[in-house]
Every structure is written in structure tokens, then in C-alpha cells.
Coordinates of C-alpha atoms in Angstrom, one line a residue:
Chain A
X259 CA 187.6 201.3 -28.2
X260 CA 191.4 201.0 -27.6
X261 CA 193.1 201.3 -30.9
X262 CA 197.1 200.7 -29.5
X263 CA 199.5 203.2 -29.2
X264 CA 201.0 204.0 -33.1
X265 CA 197.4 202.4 -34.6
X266 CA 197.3 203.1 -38.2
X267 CA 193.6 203.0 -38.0
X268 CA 191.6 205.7 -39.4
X269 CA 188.3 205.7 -39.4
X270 CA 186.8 207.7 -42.9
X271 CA 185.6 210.3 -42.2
X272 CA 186.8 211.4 -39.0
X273 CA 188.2 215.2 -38.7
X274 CA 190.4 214.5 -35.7
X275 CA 192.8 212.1 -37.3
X276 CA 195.3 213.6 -39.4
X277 CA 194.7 213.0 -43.0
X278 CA 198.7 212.4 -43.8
X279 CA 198.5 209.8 -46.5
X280 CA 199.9 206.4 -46.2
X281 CA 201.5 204.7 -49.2
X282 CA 201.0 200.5 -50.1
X283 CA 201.2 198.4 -53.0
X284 CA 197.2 198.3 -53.1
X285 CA 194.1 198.8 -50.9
X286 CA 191.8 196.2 -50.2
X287 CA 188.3 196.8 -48.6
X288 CA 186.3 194.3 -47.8
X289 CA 182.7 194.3 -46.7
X290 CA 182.0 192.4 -44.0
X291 CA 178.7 189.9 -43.7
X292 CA 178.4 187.7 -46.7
X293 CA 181.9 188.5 -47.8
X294 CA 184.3 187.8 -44.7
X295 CA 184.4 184.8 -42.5
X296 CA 183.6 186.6 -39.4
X297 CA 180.6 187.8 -41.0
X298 CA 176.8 187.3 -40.2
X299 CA 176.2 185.4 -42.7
X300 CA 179.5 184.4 -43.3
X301 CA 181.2 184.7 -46.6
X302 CA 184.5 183.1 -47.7
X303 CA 187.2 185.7 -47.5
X304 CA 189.5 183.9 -44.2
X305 CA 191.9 185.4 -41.8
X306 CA 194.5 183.8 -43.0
X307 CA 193.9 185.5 -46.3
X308 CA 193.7 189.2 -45.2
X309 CA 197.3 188.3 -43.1
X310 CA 198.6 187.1 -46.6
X311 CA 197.5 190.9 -47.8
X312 CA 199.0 192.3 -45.2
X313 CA 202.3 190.4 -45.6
X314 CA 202.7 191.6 -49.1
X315 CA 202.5 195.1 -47.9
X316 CA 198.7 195.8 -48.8
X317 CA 196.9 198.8 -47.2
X318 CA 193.7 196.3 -46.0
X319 CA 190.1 197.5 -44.3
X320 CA 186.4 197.3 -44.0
X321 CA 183.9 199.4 -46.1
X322 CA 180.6 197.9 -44.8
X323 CA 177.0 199.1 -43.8
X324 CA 177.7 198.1 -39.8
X325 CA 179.0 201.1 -37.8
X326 CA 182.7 202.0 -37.6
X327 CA 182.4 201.0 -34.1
X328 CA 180.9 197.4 -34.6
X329 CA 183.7 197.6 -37.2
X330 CA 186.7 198.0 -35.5
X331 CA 184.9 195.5 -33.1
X332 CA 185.2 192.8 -35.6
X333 CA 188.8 193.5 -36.0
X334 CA 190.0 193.3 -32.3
X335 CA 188.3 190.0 -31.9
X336 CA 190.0 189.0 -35.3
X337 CA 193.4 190.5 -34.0
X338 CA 194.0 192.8 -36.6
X339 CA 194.4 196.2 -36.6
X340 CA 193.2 197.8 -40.1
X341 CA 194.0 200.7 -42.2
X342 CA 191.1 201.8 -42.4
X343 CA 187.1 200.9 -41.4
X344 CA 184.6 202.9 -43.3
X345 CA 180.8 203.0 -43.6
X346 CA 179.8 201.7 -47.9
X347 CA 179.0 204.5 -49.1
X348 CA 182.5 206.4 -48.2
X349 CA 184.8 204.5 -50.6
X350 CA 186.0 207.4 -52.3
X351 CA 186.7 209.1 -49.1
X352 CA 189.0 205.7 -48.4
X353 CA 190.4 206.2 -52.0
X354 CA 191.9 209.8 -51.3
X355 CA 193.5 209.1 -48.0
X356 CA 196.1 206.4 -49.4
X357 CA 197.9 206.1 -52.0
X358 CA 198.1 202.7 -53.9
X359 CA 198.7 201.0 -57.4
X360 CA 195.5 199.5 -56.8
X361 CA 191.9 199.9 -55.6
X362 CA 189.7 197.0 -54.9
X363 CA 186.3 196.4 -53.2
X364 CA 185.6 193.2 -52.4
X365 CA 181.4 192.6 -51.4
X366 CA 179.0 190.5 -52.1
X367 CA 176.0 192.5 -53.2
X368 CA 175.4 194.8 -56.2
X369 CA 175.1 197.8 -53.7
X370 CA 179.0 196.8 -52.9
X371 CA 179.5 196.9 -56.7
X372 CA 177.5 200.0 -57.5
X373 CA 179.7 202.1 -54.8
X374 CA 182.6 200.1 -55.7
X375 CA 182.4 201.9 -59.1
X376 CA 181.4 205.2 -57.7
X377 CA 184.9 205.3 -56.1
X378 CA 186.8 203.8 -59.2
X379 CA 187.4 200.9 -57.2
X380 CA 187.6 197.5 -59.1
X381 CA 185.2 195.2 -58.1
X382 CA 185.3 191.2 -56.6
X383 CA 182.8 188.8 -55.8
X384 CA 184.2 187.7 -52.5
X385 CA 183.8 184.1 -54.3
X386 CA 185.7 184.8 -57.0
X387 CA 188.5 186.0 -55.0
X388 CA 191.8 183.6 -55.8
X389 CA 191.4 182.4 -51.8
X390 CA 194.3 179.2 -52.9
X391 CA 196.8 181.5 -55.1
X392 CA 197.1 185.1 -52.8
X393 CA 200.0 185.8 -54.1
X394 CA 199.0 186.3 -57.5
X395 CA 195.6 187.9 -56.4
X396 CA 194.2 191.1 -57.7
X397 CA 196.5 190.6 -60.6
X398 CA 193.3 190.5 -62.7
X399 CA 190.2 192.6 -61.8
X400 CA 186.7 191.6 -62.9
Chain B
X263 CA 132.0 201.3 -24.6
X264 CA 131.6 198.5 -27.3
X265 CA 130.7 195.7 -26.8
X266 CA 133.5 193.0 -25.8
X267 CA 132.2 189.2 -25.0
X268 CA 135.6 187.8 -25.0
X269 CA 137.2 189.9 -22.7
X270 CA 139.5 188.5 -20.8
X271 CA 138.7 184.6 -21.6
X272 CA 141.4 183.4 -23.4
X273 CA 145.3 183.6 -22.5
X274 CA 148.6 182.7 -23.9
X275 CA 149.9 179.9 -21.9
X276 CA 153.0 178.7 -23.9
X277 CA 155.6 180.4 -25.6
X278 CA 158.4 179.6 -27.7
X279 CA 160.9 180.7 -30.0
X280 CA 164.4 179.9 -31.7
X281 CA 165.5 183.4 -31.5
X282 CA 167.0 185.0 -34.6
X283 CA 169.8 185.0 -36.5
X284 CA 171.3 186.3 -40.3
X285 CA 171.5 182.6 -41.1
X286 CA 170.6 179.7 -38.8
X287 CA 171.6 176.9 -41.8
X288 CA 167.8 175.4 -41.4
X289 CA 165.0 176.1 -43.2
X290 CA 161.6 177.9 -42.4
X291 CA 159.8 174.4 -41.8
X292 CA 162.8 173.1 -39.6
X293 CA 162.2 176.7 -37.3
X294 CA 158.5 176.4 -37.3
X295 CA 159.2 173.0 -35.5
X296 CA 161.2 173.9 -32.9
X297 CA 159.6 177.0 -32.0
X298 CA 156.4 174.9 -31.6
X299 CA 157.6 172.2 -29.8
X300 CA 159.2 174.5 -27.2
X301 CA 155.5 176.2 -27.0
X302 CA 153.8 173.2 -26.5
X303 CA 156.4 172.1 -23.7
X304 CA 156.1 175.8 -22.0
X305 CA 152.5 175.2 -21.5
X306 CA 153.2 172.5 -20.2
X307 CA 151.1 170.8 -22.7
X308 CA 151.6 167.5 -25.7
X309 CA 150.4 168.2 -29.1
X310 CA 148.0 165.9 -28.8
X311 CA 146.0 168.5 -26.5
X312 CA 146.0 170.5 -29.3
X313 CA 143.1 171.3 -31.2
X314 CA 143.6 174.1 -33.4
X315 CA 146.5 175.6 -35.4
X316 CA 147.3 178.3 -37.1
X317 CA 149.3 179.6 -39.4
X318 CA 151.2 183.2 -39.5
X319 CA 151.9 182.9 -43.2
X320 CA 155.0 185.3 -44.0
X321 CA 157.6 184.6 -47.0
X322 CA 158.2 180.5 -46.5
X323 CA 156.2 179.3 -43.4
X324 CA 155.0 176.3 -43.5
X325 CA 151.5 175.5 -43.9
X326 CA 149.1 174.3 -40.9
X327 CA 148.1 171.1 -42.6
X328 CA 152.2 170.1 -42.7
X329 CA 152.7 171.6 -39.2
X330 CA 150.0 168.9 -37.8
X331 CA 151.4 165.9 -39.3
X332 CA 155.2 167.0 -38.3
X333 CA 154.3 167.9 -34.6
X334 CA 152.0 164.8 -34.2
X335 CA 148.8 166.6 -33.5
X336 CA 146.1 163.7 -34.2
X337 CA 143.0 166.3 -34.9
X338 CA 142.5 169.7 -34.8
X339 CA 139.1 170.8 -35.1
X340 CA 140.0 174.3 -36.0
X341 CA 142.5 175.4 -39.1
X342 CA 143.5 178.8 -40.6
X343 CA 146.3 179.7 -43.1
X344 CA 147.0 183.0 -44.4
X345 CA 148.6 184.3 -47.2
X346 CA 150.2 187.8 -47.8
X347 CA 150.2 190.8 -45.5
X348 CA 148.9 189.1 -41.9
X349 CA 150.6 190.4 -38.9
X350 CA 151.1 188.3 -36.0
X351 CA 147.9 190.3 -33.9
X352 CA 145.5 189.4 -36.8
X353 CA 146.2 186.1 -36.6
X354 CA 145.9 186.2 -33.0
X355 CA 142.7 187.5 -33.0
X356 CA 141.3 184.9 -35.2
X357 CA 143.1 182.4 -32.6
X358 CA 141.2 184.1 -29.6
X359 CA 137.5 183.9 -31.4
X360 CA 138.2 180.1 -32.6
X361 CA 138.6 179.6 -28.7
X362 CA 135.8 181.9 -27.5
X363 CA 133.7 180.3 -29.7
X364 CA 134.1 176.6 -28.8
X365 CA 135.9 176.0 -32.7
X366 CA 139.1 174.6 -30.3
X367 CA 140.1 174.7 -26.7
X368 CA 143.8 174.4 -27.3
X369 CA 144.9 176.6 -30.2
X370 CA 148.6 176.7 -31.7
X371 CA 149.7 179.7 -33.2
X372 CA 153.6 180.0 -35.0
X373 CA 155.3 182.1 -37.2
X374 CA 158.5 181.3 -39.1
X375 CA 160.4 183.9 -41.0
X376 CA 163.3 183.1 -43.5
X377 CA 165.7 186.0 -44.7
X378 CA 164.8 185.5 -48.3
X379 CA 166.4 187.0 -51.6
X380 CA 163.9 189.2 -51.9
X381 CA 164.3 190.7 -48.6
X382 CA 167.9 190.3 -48.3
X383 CA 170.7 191.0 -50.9
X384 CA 172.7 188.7 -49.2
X385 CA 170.6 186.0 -49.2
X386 CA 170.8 186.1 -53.4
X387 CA 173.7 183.7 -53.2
X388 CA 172.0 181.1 -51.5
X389 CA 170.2 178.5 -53.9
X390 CA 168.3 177.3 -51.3
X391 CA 167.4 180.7 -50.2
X392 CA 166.2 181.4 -53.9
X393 CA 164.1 178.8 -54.5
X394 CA 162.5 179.2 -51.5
X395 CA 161.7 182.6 -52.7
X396 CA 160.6 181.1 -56.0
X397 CA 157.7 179.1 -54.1
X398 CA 156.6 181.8 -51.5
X399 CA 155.3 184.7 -54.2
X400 CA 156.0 186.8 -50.7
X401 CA 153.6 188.9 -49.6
X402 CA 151.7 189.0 -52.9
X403 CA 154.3 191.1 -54.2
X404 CA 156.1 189.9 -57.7
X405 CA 158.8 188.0 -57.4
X406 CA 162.3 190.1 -57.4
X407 CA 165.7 188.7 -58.1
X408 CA 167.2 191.3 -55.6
X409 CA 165.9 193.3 -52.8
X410 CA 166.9 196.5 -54.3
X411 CA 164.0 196.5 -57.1
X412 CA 161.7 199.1 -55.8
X413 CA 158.7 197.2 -55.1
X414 CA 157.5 196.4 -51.2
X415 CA 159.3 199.9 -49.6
X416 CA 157.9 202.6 -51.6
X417 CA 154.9 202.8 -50.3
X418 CA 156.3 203.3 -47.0
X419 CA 159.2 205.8 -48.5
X420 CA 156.0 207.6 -49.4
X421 CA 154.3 207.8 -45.9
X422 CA 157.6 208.3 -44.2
X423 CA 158.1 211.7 -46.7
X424 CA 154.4 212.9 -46.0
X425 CA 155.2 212.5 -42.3
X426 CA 157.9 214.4 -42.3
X427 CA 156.6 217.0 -44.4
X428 CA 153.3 217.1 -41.8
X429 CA 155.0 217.4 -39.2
X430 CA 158.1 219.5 -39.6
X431 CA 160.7 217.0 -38.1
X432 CA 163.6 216.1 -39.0
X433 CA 165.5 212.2 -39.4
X434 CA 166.2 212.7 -35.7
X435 CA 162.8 211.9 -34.8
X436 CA 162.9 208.4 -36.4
X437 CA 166.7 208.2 -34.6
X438 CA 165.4 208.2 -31.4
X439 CA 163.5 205.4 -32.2
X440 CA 165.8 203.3 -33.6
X441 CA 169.0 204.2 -30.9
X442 CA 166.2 202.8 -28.5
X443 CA 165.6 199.8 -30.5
X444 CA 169.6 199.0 -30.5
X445 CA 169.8 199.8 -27.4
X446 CA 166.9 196.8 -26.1
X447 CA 168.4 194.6 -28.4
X448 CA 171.6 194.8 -26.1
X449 CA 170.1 192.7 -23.3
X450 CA 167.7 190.4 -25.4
X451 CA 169.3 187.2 -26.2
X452 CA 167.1 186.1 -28.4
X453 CA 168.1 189.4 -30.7
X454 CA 170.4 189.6 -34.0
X455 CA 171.6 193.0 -33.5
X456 CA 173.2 193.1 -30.3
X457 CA 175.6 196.2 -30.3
X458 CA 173.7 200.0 -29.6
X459 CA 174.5 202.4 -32.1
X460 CA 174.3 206.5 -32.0
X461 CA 172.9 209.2 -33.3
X462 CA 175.1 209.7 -35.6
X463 CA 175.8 206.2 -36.8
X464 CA 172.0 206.8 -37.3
X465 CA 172.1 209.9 -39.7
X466 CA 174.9 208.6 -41.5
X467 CA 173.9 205.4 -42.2
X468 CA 173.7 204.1 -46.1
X469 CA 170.1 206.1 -47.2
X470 CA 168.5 203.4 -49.4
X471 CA 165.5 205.7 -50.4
X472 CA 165.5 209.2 -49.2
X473 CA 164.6 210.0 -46.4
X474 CA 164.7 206.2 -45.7
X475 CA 168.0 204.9 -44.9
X476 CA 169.4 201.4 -43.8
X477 CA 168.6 201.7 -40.3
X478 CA 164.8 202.6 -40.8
X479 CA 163.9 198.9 -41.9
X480 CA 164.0 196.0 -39.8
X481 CA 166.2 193.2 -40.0
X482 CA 165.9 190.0 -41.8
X483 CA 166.2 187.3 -40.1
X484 CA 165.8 183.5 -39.9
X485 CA 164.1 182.2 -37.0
X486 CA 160.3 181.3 -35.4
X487 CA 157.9 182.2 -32.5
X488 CA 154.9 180.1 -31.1
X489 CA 152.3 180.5 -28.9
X490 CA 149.4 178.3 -27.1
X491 CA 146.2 179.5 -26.3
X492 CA 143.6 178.3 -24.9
X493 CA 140.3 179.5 -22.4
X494 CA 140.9 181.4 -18.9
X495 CA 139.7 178.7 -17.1
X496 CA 141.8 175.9 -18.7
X497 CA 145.0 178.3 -18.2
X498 CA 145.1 178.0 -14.7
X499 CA 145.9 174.7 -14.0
X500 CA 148.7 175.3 -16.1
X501 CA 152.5 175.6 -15.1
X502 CA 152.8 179.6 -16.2
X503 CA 151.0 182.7 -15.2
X504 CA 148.2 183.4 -17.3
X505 CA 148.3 186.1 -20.0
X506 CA 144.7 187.2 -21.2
X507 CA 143.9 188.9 -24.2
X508 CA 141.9 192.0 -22.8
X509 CA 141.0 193.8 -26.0
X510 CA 142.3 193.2 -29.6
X511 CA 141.4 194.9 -33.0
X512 CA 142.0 195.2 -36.3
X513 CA 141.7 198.2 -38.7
X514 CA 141.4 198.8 -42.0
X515 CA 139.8 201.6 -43.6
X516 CA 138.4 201.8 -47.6
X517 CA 140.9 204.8 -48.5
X518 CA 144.0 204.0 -49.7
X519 CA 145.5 207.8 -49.7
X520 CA 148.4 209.1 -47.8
X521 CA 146.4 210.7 -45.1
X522 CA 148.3 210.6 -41.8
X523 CA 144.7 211.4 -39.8
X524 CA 142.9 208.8 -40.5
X525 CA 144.6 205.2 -41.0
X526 CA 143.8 202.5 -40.0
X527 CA 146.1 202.4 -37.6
X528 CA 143.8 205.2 -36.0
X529 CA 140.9 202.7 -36.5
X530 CA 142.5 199.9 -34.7
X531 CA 143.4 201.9 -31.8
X532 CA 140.1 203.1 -31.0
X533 CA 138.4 200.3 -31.4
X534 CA 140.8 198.2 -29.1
X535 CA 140.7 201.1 -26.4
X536 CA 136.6 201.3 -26.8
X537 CA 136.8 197.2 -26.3
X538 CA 139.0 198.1 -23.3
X539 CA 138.4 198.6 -19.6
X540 CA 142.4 199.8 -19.4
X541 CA 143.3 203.2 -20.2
X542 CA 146.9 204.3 -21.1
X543 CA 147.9 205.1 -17.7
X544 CA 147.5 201.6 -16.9
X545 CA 149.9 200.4 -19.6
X546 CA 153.5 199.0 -18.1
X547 CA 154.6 197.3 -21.3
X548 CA 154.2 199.5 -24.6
X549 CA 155.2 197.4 -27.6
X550 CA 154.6 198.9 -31.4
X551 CA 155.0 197.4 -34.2
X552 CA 158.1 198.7 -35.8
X553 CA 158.9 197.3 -39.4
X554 CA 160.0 200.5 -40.1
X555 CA 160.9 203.1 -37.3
X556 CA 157.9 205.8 -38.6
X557 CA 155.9 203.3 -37.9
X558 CA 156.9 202.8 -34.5
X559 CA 156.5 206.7 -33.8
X560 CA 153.0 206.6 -35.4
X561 CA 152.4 204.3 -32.9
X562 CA 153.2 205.9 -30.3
X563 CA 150.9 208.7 -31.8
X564 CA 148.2 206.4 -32.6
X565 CA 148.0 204.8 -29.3
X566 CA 147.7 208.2 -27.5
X567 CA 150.7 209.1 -25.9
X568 CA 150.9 212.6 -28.1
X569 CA 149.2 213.4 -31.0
X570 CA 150.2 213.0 -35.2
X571 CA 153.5 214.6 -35.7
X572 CA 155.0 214.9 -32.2
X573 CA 156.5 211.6 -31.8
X574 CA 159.9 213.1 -32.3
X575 CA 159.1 215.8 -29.3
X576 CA 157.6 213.1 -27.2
X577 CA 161.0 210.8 -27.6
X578 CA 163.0 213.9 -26.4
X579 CA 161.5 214.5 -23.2
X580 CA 160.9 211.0 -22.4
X581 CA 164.6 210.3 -23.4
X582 CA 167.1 208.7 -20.9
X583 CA 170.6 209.9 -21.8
X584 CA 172.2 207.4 -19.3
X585 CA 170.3 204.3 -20.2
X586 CA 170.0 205.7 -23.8
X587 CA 166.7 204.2 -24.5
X588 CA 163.0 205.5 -24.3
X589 CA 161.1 205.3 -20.7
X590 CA 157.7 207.0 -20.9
X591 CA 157.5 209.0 -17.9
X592 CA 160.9 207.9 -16.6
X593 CA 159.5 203.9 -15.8
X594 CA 158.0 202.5 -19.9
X595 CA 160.2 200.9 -22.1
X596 CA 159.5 201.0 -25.7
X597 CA 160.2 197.8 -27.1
X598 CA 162.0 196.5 -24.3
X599 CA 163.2 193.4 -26.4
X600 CA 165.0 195.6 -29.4
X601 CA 161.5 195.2 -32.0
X602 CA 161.6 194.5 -35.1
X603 CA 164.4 197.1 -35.6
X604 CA 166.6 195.2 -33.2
X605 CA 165.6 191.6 -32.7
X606 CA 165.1 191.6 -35.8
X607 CA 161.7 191.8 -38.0
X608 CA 159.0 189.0 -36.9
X609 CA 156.0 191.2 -38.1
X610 CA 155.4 191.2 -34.1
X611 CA 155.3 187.8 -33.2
X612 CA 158.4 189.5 -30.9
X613 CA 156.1 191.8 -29.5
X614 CA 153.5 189.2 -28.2
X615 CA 156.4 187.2 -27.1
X616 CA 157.9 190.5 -25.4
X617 CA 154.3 191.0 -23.8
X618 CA 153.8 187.4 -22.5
X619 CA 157.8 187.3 -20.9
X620 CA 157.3 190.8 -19.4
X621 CA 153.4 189.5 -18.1
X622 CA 154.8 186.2 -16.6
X623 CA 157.8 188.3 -14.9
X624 CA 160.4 186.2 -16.8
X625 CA 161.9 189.3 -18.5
X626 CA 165.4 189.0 -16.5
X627 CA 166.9 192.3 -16.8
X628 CA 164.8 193.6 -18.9
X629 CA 161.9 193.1 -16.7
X630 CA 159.5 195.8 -16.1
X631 CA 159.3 195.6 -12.0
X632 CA 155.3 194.9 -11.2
X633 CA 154.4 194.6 -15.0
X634 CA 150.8 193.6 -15.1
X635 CA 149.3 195.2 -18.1
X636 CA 151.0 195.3 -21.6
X637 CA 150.1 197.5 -25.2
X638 CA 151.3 195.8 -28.4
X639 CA 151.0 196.1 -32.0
X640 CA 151.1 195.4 -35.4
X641 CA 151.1 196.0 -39.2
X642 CA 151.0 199.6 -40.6
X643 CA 149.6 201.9 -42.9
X644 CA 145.5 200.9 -43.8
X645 CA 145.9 197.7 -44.9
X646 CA 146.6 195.2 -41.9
X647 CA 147.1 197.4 -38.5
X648 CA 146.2 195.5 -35.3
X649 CA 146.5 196.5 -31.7
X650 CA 145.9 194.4 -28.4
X651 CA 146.0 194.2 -24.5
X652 CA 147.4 191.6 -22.5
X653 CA 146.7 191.3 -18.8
X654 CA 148.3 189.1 -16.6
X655 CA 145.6 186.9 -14.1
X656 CA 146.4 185.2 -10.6

């Protein structure tokens, strides 16, 4: 895969990108079927949502159990280039290359939840995510 | 030799299928239909010609007596549901004796698979998902909230541990298998997974029970497979090339134990080749069961390509770095349409659809040039292993 010249795009773990840590007013991962749109099944988290992340200055990704490839797959057809892609069970590797206020997982299964809290990442139910009011959203973790 | 009567007298002559998906937004019964109706059509056939059914019971499928009414078959002379662990070859034996034995002439066959709650965390959300589950008691094991209570896998966790243990390998061994799965599943589109994967996606993939990770179990899916069958004779005057069942077995032995030399995966192997007139060399088509990738390399074990504990050796030398896939002797696929591990799981009704598409020629690029002859199976361990051989007739 192309990434684009000046990508911010790491892929965690991978030795041959430099591990210079990047600064944002949170990171969001997300895990990708059941929990975003473009997933298979499809969960509820939109697009439009993760721009409105972005916009605010959020460091957003994927932490998911399809490969870093099929990842960053997902994210050229979307037309977003992330932060970050990452296999589940490497949240805390995702954790200690940026540094953020904030920490939050968003998946819908109790295996997102369980390495979720492995990492120190707070936790949301991608349905319980404030889709209608971004701007005040991860103001209060579950 | 032992003795065989129905050798070669009844083919498949209809297949059909919905192909699989994560979620398809209709339920098991709604698949079931479909896949059946594009079976009978295949064979060029009308459901009232049918005069048997039966049913592939797997999590939700719905039962033969609701199949006749929905499809419109007036009688059916011949019936058979099944509950619990029945693989697709089971059921297709009992199919081929209804039809050898004059119970039917025209015997449907489906399978319908719904990715249920408790095979699927992601399916928990889903209230229609969950009370499906509620009502299926699937596969005789207790009712789970979440796919994550150890329950169905450790059993196989435990087989895949003594293997390894036996045999000295390493992860790698299973890896092979399941890059060649991925890899099928690329030009199958009938498959869920459709992207290939490498090794070391493989060996650092989530590990849900050590040494069994994410990769090693097949997929849920929704989606549903049918087949027609009926006598030699009455196949060819119809529309496809005939596939014949040459030999079929079951095995199942009265040891339960962990012991990799004599399964009954062993037992249904030699029985089918003792039923058998082909020999592996004559196999074009090899098509394991693989609802978890040791099982697919005990297959290959089983069947006779190399013996118990040097599947992982056998996948090296028989690797193809530029096609990335399996191809026994340079010319065999393995699984040529992804298995269960990339089409995603069917308990093998996509092995018998693999065999019949690859038999007619109708495999596209996946075809195996001159494919006459074609080795599938299915189940595992002691309880419910089946193997058969398709030939294709003029």
C-alpha cells in the first residue's frame, strides 16, 4: 500500500517507522466490524463522525483483529489516512507512541473491553457513543 | 477390497448456494430457501420432482418438514433431520443410500448456517441473532451468552496442543494452511474473506487459546448450500455433467482419548479408500475439512499424502511462493475455494460444492484443468469424520 508522501500513519508495531511521538488532544481507536460503518457487520460509528474527531484535533485509528494491511485498506477506500492501525491486542503499544489527555477504545465486544483495560484505555460501546453531540463526546467515559 | 454396491450410482446434479457473508440481514430459513431453489433450477429440475429432503441440521436451519411446505414439494417419500454435530458428508451419505435403495429418486439436501451469538461475539447485539440462539441449543452444547465461554473449542485446543507436542512443529505448520486458505478465498466469489494474509499476520494474530489463535477457526458466516441428487441413470438426461459419489464413509471409533493414531478420521479414510477403485494419485481435487486449520493438516495426513505429524513438512515442499498457496506436486490445490477458513465455515457443504463446480468444469479461474476426480471431507476428531469421492461421468 501507498501511504502519501508525509503519512502520519504508523502501523504498531513496526521497527522501521520512527517512534517520534505525536501529541493530540486524545486518541481514539476504534475497532472495525460491528463497531464502524464500513464494517462487516456494520456498526454505527459514521465517517462523518471520525472527520468530526479529526477536526477537533484527535489522534484517531483502528485497533482491530483484521490485519494492518486489510486495515489501512479500509481507510484508503474511506479516504482517511489514520494515526495509527493496530492489531487488538497491541493497545498499549498504541498508548506509548502518542501522547494525549485521553485514551479511548471504542469496540463492540467484551474482548475490545478486556484489552481496552489492559492498556488503560477507557472503554465505549460503539452504541453508546454520543454519534448527534461529537463535540462534547468522550467528555464522560463509561 | 470391501464391498461397495453403490458405487458410482448416484450423482449430484444441482447445486446451489447464497454465498456467505458476516450478515446477509435474512434469516437461516430465508437462506435455506434460496439456496434450494437455485438447486432445484441447476438441475434443471421443479420441486415437485422431488422426493426426498434432507436436512443438514447446524445452529438454526430449518427443519425438512418446513422446507417442503415452503419450497412446494407435494410428497417426499423420504425425510431425515439431524440434530447436533452432522457434517455435510454424513448427511450426504444417508442421501446417497435413501437413493440407492429406492427410499427416493430425487433427493434434496441443504444446509443453512447463521452466525449466531454463540459463535460470534458480534452477533451478541443482535436480538434476532439471540433468540435464534435461544431456540437452536447448538450443537448440543449449553447455551452461552458469548462465544468466549470455553465450551465448544477446548476440545480442539487440546488436540491441536497434543499435535504439536507429537510432532515437534511449530504454529508455522498450521500457517501454511491457513495463508493457502486466504489465499483461495481471493478468487472465490462466493467467499467472506477475500483479502490473503501472511505469515506473519498469521503468528501475530489475537491467540484466543494458546496455541490456538484467531486465525485457526473458521469463520462465521450467514449463508446456505444445496444439492440434488438423484440415480446415475436419471442424471444424464439432465442439463449438467454428472458428479457420482464413488466411495463415501463415515468414522467413528468407541475411544474418546487424545490419540493422534487412531481417530476416526483414520477410520473414515480407510474405509472410503477400501470402498474405492481410485487411489491418491488419481485425485485432482483435494478438499479437507478445515473447521480448524489442524484439522485440515490431519487431513492431509489422514488421507495419505504423508504420514501423522509431517503435515507442516509436506506444506513446505509442496509450497508455491509465487502463487502463495498449496499445489501438491506443483498441479493440486488444497481447498481451491478458501474452506472453511476462507469462505467461511459451512461444516463442508463448501467442499462438496467446491467438488461438484471443479467436476462439472465450472470453476472459472480456479478451475483445475482436466479435473475428473475429487477427495473431500468432513468433521474431525472421533465423533463425526466423513470422507468421500466424487467422479465426474460422460
Amino acid at each position: 500500500l501507498t501511504l502519501g508522501e508525509g503519512s502520519t500513519v504508523v502501523t504498531v508495531p513496526d521497527e522501521t517507522v520512527p517512534a517520534e511521538l505525536k501529541v493530540g488532544v486524545g486518541v481514539v481507536s476504534f475497532d472495525i466490524d460491528g463497531t464502524l460503518e464500513s464494517g462487516d457487520p456494520p456498526g454505527p460509528i459514521t465517517l462523518g463522525f471520525i472527520y468530526g474527531l479529526r477536526a477537533r484535533g484527535f489522534i484517531i485509528g483502528t485497533c482491530s483483529d483484521r490485519t494492518p494491511r486489510e486495515q489501512l485498506s479500509i481507510w484508503q477506500q474511506l479516504g482517511v489516512t489514520p494515526d495509527f492501525v493496530a492489531r487488538k491486542t497491541e493497545l498499549a503499544a498504541v498508548r506509548a507512541r502518542f501522547v494525549a489527555h485521553s485514551y479511548v477504545h471504542v469496540g463492540d465486544t467484551i474482548v475490545d473491553q478486556s484489552f481496552a483495560r489492559q492498556a488503560q484505555f477507557d472503554f465505549w460501546w460503539p452504541w453508546d457513543v454520543q454519534l448527534d453531540n461529537p463535540e462534547d463526546w468522550p467528555a464522560a467515559p463509561m | 477390497m470391501v464391498r461397495c454396491p453403490l458405487k458410482d450410482q448416484v450423482a449430484i446434479v444441482g447445486v446451489g448456494s447464497t454465498g456467505y457473508g458476516r450478515d446477509l440481514g435474512r434469516t437461516s430459513a430465508s437462506l435455506a430457501i434460496d439456496a434450494c431453489q437455485s438447486a432445484i433450477r441447476d438441475a434443471g429440475l421443479e420441486p415437485r420432482d422431488i422426493s426426498g429432503i434432507c436436512d443438514l441440521t447446524w445452529n438454526v436451519n430449518p427443519r425438512s418438514m418446513y422446507m417442503q411446505m415452503a419450497l412446494g414439494i407435494p410428497e417426499c417419500t423420504w425425510f431425515a433431520d439431524h440434530d447436533g454435530s452432522t457434517p455435510v458428508t454424513h448427511c450426504l451419505g444417508l442421501a446417497v443410500n435413501a437413493i440407492f435403495s429406492g427410499s427416493a429418486d430425487i433427493v434434496l439436501m441443504y444446509h443453512s448456517l447463521y452466525r449466531l451469538p454463540s459463535l460470534s461475539l458480534s452477533a451478541a447485539r443482535d436480538p434476532f441473532r439471540v433468540r435464534a440462539d435461544e431456540t437452536s441449543g447448538f450443537a448440543g452444547v449449553p447455551l452461552r451468552p458469548h462465544a468466549d465461554v470455553p465450551g465448544l473449542h477446548a476440545g480442539y485446543v487440546g488436540l491441536m496442543s497434543r499435535y504439536l507436542y507429537e510432532s515437534k512443529g511449530g504454529r508455522e505448520d498450521f500457517g501454511y494452511f491457513v495463508i493457502n486458505a486466504r489465499t483461495n478465498a481471493v478468487e472465490n466469489p462466493l467467499a467472506v474473506m477475500r483479502s490473503p494474509i501472511s505469515m506473519e499476520d498469521y503468528l501475530s494474530a489475537r491467540m484466543v487459546d494458546d496455541p490456538m489463535c484467531l486465525l485457526d477457526m473458521d469463520i462465521p458466516v450467514d449463508g446456505a448450500d444445496a444439492f440434488v441428487l438423484t440415480t446415475v441413470d436419471r442424471a444424464r438426461d439432465l442439463p449438467h455433467k454428472p458428479v457420482v459419489v464413488h466411495s463415501i464413509s463415515d468414522g467413528r471409533i468407541n475411544v474418546p482419548e487424545l490419540n493422534l493414531e487412531r481417530m476416526g478420521q483414520n477410520l473414515a479414510v480407510r474405509s472410503m479408500w477400501q470402498r474405492s477403485d481410485v487411489r491418491l494419485e488419481d485425485i485432482d481435487v483435494f478438499l479437507p475439512y478445515d473447521g480448524y486449520s489442524f484439522s485440515g493438516v490431519m487431513w492431509l495426513e489422514d488421507v495419505g499424502y504423508c504420514d501423522r505429524g509431517e503435515g507442516g513438512a509436506f506444506m513446505r515442499e509442496h509450497w508455491s511462493e509465487s502463487q502463495r498457496r498449496i499445489l501438491i506436486n506443483g498441479k493440486i490445490p488444497v481447498n481451491s475455494h478458501g474452506g472453511a477458513l476462507g469462505e467461511g465455515g459451512s461444516q463442508g457443504a463448501g467442499q462438496l460444492r467446491e467438488a461438484v463446480v471443479q467436476l462439472r468444469g465450472d470453476a472459472g479461474v480456479r478451475q483445475v484443468q482436466g479435473a475428473s476426480t475429487a477427495l473431500a471431507t468432513s468433521g474431525t476428531f472421533n465423533q463425526n469424520p466423513n470422507g468421500v469421492i466424487f467422479r465426474s461421468v460422460s
